[in-house]
mmCIF file of C-alpha atoms in Angstrom:
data_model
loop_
_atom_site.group_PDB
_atom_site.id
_atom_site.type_symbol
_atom_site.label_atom_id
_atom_site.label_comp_id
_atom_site.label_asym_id
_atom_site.label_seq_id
_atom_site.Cartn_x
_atom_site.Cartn_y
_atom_site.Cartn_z
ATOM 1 C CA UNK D 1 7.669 20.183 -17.556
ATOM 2 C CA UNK D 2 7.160 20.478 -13.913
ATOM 3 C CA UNK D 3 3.814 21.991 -12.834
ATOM 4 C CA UNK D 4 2.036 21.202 -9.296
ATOM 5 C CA UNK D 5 -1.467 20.987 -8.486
ATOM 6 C CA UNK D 6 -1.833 23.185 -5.459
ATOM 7 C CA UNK D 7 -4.759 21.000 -3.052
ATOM 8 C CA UNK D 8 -6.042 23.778 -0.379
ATOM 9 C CA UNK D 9 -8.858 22.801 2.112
ATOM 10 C CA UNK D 10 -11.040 25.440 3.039
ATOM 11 C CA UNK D 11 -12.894 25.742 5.951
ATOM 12 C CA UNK D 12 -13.385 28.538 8.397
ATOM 13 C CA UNK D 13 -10.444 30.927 6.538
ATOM 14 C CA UNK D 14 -12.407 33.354 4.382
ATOM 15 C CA UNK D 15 -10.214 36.100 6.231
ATOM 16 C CA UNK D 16 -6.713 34.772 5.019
ATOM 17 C CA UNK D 17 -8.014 32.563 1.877
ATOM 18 C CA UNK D 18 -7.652 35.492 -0.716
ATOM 19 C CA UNK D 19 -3.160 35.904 0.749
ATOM 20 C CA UNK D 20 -2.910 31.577 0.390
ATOM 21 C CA UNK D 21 -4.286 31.607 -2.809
ATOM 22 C CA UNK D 22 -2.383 34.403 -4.653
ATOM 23 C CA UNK D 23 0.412 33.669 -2.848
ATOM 24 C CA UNK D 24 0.449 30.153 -4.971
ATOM 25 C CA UNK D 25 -0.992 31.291 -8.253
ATOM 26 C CA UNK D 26 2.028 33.946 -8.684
ATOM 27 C CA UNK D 27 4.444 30.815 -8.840
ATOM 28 C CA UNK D 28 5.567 30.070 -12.475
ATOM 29 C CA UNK D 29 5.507 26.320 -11.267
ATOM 30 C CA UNK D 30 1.935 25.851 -9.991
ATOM 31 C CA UNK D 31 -0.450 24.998 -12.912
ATOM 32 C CA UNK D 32 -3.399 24.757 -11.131
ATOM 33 C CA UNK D 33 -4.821 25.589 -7.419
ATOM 34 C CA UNK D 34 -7.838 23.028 -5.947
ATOM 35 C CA UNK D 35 -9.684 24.749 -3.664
ATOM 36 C CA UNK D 36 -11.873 21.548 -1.681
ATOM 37 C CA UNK D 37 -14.750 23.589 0.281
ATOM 38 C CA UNK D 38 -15.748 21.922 3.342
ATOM 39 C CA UNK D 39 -18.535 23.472 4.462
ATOM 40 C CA UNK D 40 -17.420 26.074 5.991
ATOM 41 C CA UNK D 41 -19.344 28.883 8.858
ATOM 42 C CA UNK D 42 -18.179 31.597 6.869
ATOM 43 C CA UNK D 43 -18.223 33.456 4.099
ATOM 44 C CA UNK D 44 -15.392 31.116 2.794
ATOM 45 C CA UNK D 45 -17.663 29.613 -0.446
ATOM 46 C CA UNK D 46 -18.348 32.608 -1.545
ATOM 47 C CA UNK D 47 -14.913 33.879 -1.654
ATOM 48 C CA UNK D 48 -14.014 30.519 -3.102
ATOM 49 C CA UNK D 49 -15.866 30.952 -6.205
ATOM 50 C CA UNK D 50 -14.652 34.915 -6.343
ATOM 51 C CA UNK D 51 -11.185 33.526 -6.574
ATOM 52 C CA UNK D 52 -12.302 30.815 -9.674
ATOM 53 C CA UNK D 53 -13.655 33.219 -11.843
ATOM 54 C CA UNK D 54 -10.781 36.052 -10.964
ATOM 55 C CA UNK D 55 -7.847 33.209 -11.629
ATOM 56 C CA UNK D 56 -8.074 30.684 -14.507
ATOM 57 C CA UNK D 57 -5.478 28.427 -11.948
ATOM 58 C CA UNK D 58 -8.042 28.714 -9.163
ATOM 59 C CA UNK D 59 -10.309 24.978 -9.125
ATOM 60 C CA UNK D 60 -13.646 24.621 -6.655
ATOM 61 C CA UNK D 61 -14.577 21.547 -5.718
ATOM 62 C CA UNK D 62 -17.106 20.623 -2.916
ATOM 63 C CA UNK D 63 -17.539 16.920 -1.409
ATOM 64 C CA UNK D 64 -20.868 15.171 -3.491
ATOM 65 C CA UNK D 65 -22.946 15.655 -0.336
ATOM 66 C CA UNK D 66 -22.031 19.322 -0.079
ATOM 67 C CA UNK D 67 -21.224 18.518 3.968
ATOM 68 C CA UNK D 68 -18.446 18.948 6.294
ATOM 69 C CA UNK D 69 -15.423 16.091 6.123
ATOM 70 C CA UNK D 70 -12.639 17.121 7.758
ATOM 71 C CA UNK D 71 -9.020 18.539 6.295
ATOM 72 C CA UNK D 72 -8.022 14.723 5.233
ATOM 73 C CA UNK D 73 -11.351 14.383 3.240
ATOM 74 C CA UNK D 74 -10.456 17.422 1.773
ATOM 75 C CA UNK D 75 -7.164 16.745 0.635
ATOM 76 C CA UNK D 76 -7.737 12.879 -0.912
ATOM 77 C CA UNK D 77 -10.491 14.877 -3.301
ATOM 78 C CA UNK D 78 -8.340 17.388 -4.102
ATOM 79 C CA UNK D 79 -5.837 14.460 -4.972
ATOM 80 C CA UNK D 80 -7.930 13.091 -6.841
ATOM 81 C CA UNK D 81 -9.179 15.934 -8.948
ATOM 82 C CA UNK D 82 -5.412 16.975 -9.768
ATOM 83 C CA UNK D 83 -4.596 17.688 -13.467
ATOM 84 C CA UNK D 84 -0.345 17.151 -12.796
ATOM 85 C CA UNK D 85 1.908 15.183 -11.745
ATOM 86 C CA UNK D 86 3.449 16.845 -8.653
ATOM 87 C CA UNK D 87 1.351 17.444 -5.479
ATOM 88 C CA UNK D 88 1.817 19.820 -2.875
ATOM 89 C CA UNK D 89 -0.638 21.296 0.000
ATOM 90 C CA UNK D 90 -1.445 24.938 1.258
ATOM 91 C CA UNK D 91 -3.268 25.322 4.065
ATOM 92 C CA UNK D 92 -5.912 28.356 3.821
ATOM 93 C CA UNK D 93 -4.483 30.442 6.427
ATOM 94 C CA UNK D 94 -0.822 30.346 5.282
ATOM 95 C CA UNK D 95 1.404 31.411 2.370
ATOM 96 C CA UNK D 96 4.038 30.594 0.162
ATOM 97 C CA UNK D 97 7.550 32.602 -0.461
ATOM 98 C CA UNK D 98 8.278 32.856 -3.878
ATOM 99 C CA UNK D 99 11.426 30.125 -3.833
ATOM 100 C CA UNK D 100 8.743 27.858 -2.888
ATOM 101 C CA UNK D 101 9.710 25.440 -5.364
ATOM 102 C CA UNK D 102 12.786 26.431 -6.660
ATOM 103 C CA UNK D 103 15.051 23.407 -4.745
ATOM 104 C CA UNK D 104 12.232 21.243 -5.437
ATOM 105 C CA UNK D 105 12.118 21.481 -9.304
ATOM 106 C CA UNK D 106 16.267 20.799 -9.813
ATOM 107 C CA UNK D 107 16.244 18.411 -7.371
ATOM 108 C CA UNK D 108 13.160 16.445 -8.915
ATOM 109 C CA UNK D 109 15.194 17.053 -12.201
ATOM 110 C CA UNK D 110 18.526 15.941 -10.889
ATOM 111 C CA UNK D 111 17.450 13.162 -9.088
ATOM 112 C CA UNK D 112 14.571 11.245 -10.957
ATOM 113 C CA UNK D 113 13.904 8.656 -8.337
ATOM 114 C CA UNK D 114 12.777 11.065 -5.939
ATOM 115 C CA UNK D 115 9.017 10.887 -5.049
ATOM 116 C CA UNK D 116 9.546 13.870 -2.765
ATOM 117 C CA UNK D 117 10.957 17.134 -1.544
ATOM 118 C CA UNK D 118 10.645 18.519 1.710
ATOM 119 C CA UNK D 119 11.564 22.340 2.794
ATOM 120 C CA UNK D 120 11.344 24.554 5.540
ATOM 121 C CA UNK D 121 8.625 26.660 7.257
ATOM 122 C CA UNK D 122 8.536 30.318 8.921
ATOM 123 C CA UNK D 123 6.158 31.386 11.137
ATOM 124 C CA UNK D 124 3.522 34.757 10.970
ATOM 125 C CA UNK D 125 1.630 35.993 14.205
ATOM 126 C CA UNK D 126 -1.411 37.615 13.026
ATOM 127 C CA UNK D 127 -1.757 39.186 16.818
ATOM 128 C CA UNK D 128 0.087 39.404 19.970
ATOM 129 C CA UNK D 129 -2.540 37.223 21.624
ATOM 130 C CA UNK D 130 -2.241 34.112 18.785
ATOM 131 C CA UNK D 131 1.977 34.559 19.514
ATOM 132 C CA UNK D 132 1.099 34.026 23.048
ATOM 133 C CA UNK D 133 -1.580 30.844 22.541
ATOM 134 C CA UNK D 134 1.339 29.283 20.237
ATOM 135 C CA UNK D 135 3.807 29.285 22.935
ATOM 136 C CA UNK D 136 2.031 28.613 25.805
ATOM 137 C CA UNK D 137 0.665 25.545 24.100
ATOM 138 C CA UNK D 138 4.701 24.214 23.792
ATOM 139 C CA UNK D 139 4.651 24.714 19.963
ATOM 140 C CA UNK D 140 7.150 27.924 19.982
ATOM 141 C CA UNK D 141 9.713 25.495 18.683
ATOM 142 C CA UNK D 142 8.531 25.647 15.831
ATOM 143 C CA UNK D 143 8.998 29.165 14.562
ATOM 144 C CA UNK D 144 11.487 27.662 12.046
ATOM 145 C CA UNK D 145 9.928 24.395 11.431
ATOM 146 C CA UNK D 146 12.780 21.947 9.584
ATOM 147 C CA UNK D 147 15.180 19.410 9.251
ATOM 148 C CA UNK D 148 18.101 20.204 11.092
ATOM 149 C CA UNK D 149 20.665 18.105 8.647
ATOM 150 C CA UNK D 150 20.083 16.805 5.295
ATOM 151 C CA UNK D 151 20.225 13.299 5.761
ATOM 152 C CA UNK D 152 19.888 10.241 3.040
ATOM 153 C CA UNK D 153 15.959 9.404 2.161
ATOM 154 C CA UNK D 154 16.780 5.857 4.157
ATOM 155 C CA UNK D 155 17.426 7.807 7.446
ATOM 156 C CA UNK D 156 14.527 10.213 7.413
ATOM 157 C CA UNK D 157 12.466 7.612 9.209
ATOM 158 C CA UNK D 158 14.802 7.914 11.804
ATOM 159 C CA UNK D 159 14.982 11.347 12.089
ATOM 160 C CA UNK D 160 10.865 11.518 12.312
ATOM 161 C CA UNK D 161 11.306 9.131 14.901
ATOM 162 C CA UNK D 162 13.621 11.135 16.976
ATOM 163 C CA UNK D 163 16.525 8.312 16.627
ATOM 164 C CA UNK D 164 18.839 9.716 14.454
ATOM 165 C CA UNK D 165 22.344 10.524 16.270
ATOM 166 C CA UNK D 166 22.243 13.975 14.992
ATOM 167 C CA UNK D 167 19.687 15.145 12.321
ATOM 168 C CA UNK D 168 16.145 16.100 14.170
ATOM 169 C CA UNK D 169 13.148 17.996 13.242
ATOM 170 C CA UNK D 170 10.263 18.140 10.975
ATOM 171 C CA UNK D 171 8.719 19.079 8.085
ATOM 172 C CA UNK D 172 5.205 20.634 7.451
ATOM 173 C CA UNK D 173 1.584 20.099 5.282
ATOM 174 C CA UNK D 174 3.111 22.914 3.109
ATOM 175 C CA UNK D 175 6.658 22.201 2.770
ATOM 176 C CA UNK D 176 6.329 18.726 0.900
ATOM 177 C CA UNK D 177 6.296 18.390 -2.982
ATOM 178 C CA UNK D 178 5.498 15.216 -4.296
ATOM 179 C CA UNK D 179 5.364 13.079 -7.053
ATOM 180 C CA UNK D 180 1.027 12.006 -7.402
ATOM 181 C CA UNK D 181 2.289 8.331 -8.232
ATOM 182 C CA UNK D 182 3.367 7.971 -3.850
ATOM 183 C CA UNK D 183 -0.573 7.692 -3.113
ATOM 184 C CA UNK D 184 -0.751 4.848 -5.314
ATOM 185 C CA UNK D 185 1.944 3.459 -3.643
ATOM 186 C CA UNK D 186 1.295 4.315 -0.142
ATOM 187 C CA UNK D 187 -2.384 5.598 -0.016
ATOM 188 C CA UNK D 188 -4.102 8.728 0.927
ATOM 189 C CA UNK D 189 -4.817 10.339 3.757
ATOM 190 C CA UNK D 190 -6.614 8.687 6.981
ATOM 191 C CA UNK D 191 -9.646 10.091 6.981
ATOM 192 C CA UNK D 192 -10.779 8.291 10.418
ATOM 193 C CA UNK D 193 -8.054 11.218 12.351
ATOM 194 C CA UNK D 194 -9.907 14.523 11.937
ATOM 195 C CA UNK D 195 -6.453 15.932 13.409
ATOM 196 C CA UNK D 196 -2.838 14.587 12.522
ATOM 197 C CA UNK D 197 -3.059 12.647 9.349
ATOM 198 C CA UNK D 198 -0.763 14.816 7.468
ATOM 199 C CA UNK D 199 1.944 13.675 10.280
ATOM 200 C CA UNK D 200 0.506 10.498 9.952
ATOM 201 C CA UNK D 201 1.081 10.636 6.156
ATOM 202 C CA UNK D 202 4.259 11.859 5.946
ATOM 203 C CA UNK D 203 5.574 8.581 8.625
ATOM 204 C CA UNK D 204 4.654 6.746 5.846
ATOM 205 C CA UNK D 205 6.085 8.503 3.052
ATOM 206 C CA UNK D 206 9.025 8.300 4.919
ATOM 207 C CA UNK D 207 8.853 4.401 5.426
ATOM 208 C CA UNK D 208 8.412 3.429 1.727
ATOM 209 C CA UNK D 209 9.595 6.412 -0.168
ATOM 210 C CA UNK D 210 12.728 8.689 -1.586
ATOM 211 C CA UNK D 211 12.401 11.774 -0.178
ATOM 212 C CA UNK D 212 15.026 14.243 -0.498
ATOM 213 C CA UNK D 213 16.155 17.545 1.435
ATOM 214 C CA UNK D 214 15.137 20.844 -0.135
ATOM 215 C CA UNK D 215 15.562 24.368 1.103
ATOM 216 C CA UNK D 216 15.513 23.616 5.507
ATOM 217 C CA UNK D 217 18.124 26.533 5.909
ATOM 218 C CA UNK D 218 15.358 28.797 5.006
ATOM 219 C CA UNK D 219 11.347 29.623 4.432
ATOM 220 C CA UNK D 220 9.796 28.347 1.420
ATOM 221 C CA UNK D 221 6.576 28.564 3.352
ATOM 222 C CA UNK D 222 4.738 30.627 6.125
ATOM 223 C CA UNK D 223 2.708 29.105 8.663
ATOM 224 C CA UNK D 224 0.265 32.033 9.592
ATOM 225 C CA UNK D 225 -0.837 31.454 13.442
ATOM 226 C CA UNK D 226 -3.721 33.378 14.357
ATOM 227 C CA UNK D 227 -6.352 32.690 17.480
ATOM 228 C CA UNK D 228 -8.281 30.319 16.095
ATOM 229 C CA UNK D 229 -5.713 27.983 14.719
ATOM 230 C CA UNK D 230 -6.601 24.561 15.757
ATOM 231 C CA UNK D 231 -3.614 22.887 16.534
ATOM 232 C CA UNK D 232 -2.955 24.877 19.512
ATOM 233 C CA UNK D 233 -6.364 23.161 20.861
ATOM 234 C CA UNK D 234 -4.534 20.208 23.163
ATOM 235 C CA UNK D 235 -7.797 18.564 23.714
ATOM 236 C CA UNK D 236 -9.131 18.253 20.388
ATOM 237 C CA UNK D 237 -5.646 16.424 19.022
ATOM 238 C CA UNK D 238 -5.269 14.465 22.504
ATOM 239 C CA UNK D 239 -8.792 12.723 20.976
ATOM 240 C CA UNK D 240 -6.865 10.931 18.238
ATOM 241 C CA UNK D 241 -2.975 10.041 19.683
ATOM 242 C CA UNK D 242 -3.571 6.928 20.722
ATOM 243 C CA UNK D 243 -5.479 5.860 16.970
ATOM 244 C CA UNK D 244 -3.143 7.710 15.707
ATOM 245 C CA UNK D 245 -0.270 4.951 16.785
ATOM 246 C CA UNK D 246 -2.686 2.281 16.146
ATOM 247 C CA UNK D 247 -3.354 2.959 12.766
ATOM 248 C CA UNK D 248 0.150 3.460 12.280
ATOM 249 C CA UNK D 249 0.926 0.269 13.327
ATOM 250 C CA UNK D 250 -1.306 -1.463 11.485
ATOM 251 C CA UNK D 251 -0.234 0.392 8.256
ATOM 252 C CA UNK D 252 3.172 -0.894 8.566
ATOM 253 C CA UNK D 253 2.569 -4.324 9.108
ATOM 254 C CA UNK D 254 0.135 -4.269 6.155
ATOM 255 C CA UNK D 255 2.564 -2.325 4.005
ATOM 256 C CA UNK D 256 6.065 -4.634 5.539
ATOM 257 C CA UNK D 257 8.034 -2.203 6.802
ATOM 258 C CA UNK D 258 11.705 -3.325 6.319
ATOM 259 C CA UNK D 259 12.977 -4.364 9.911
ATOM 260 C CA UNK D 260 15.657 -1.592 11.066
ATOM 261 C CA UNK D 261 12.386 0.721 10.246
ATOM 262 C CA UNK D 262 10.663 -1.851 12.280
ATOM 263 C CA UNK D 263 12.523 -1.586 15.261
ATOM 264 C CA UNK D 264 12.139 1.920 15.352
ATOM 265 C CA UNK D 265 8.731 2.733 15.094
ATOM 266 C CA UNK D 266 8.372 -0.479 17.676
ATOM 267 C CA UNK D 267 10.048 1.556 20.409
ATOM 268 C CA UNK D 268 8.440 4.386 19.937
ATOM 269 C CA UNK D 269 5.384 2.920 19.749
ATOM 270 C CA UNK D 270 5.814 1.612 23.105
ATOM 271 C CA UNK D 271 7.465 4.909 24.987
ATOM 272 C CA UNK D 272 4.088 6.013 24.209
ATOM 273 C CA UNK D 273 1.705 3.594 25.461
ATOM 274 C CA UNK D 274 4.173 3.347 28.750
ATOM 275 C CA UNK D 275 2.916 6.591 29.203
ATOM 276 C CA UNK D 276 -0.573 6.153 28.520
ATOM 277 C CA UNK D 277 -3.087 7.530 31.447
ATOM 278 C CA UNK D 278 -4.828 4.180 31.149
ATOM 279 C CA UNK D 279 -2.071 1.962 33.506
ATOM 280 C CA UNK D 280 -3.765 -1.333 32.036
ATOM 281 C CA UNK D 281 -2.819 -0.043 29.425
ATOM 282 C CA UNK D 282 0.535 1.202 29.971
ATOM 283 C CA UNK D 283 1.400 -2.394 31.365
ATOM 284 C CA UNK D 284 -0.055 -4.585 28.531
ATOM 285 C CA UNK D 285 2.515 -2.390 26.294
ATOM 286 C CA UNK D 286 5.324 -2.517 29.192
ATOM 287 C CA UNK D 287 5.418 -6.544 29.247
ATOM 288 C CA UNK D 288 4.271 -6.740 25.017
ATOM 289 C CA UNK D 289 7.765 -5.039 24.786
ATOM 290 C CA UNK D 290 9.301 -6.863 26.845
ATOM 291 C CA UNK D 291 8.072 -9.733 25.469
ATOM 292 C CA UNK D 292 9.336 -8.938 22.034
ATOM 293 C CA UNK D 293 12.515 -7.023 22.587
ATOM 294 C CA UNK D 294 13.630 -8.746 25.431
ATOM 295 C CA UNK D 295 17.121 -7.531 25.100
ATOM 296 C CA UNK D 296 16.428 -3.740 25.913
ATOM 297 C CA UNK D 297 16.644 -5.173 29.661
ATOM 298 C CA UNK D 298 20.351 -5.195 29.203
ATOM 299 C CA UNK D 299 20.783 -1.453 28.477
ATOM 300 C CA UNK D 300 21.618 0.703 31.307
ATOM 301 C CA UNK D 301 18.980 3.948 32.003
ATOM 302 C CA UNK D 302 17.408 2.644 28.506
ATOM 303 C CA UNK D 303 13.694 2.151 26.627
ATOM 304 C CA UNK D 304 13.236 -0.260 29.456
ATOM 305 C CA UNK D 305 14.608 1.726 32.376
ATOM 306 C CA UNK D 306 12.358 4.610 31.868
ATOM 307 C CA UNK D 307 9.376 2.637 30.798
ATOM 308 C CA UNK D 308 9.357 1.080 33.786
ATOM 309 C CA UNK D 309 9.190 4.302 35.335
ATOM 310 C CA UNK D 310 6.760 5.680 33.355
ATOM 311 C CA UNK D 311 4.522 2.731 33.867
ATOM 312 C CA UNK D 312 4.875 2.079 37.241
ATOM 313 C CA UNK D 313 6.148 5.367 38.585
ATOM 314 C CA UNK D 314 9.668 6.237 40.182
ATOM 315 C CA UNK D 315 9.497 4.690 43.695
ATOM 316 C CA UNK D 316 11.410 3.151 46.337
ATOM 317 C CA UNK D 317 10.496 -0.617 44.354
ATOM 318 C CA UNK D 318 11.019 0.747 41.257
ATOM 319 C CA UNK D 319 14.348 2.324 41.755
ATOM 320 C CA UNK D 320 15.598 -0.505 43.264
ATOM 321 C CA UNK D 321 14.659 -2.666 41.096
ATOM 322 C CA UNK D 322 16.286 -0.588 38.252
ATOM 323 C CA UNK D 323 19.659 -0.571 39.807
ATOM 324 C CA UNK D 324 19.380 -4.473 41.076
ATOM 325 C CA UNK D 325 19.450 -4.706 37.238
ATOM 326 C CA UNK D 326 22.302 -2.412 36.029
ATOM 327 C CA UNK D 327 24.212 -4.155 38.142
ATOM 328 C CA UNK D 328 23.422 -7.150 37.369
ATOM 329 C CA UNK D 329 24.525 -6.755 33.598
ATOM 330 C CA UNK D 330 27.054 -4.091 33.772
#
């Protein structure tokens, strides 16, 4: 029988809580929704144990110490508190359509060795004035957050890694269905990033795990944006990019990521830090790639050519240098 526990941090949403929630218990497939209350400035608790006693799907749970722990806390109890044996995620400010899990059931019947299902994600502006904060902070690409190709579970690491020759895209916190046995496999979420870990989770899903395409040609889930939402706030996530890749990193050594993987996160990894604001930085990375990748010198306008750029800057040395080599292996 396939059932999902629904795991739904709360914190700060008591205005859009009541929409997530029914939104999830309507769904023949969920057998249970976890709220995790995380301390929240609102009336959010309160509501919280409304929706318990109204719903006999509707869980509360609170962290032992009562206190504030961030949406990745949040989630690992609500993991593991879960009565079934599929997982997915709500956020408390958005909603899911009714095919929510439609795709994901046959496929997870079709298909036993999948561990997951991914689907696509609409978008809701609850004002004109959130609309505008969404797209002036560069995220009005994702309006129709998906896939863009279903692609084999062994190439969705590339397409999360932008190196795929034609699939790109993402998927979102509540378009992934997945089988509870992945967090003994892989682990929970990072609890050190108080922003990103679900990306950061589902990198790693991705490395060690069959996921499958679900419905990305259209909404199983709405993303409601409204003025408060916190990943518009630049700052705030600019705090944890560069732990982010770190932790990454040392996930997938720990883990072994299988080498074509490797490579892949390697280079990305290292367009990042040749970026980095920090130029000791940026060069430590620069020559550490170098040093272990030495053949991306030989690629015309490559990893290498732009790093160089982006590290040193694009100057009369730097330009010249560039072309000096081209030539030199063309």
């Amino acid at each position: 029988m396939f059932k999902v526990s629904i795991i739904t941090p709360v914190y700060n949403a008591e205005k859009y809580l009541r929409k997530a929630v029914e939104s999830a218990v309507s769904l023949e497939e969920v057998g249970e929704v976890i709220l995790v209350e995380d301390k929240s400035p609102d009336n959010a608790l309160d509501l919280c144990k409304t929706l318990e006693n109204e719903y006999k799907k509707v869980k509360l749970f609170q962290h032992p110490d009562k206190g504030n722990h961030g949406a990745g806390a949040s989630r690992n109890l609500g993991i593991n508190n879960a009565t079934y044996d599929y997982i997915a995620f709500l956020d408390a400010d958005d909603y899911y359509l009714p095919n929510r899990f439609l795709k994901d059931k046959s496929i997870f019947y079709s298909k036993p060795e999948t561990e997951g299902v991914y689907s696509a994600l609409g978008i809701h502006y609850y004002s004109n004035k959130a609309k505008e904060i969404f797209k002036k902070a560069g995220f009005e690409y994702q309006e129709f957050l998906t896939i863009s190709h279903p692609v084999p579970p062994d190439e969705l690491f590339n397409v999360l890694f932008n190196s795929h020759p034609f699939a790109k895209g993402e998927f979102s916190t509540n378009n992934i269905t997945l089988k509870k046995s992945v967090f003994k496999k892989i682990g929970l979420f990072n609890t050190e990033l108080k922003l990103r870990q679900d990306i950061h989770l589902w990198k790693r899903l991705a490395a060690f795990c069959i996921l499958e395409a679900g419905e990305i040609n259209q909404p199983t889930a709405i993303r409601g944006v409204h003025e408060e939402n916190r990943m518009t706030q630049k700052k705030e996530h600019l705090k944890y990019v560069d732990l982010w890749w770190k932790s990454l990193r040392i996930e997938f050594k720990h883990m072994g990521l299988e080498s074509n993987k490797k490579k892949i996160f390697d280079q990305a990894f290292y367009n990042y830090f040749a970026s980095h604001k920090n130029i000791v930085i940026s060069i430590y990375y620069w020559i550490e790639n170098l040093l272990n990748y030495p053949s991306i010198i030989k690629t015309k306008y490559g990893n290498f050519d732009l790093n160089t750029f982006n590290t040193f800057g694009k100057n009369w040395l730097t330009l010249h240098l560039i072309s000096f080599k081209n030539k030199l292996f063309r």
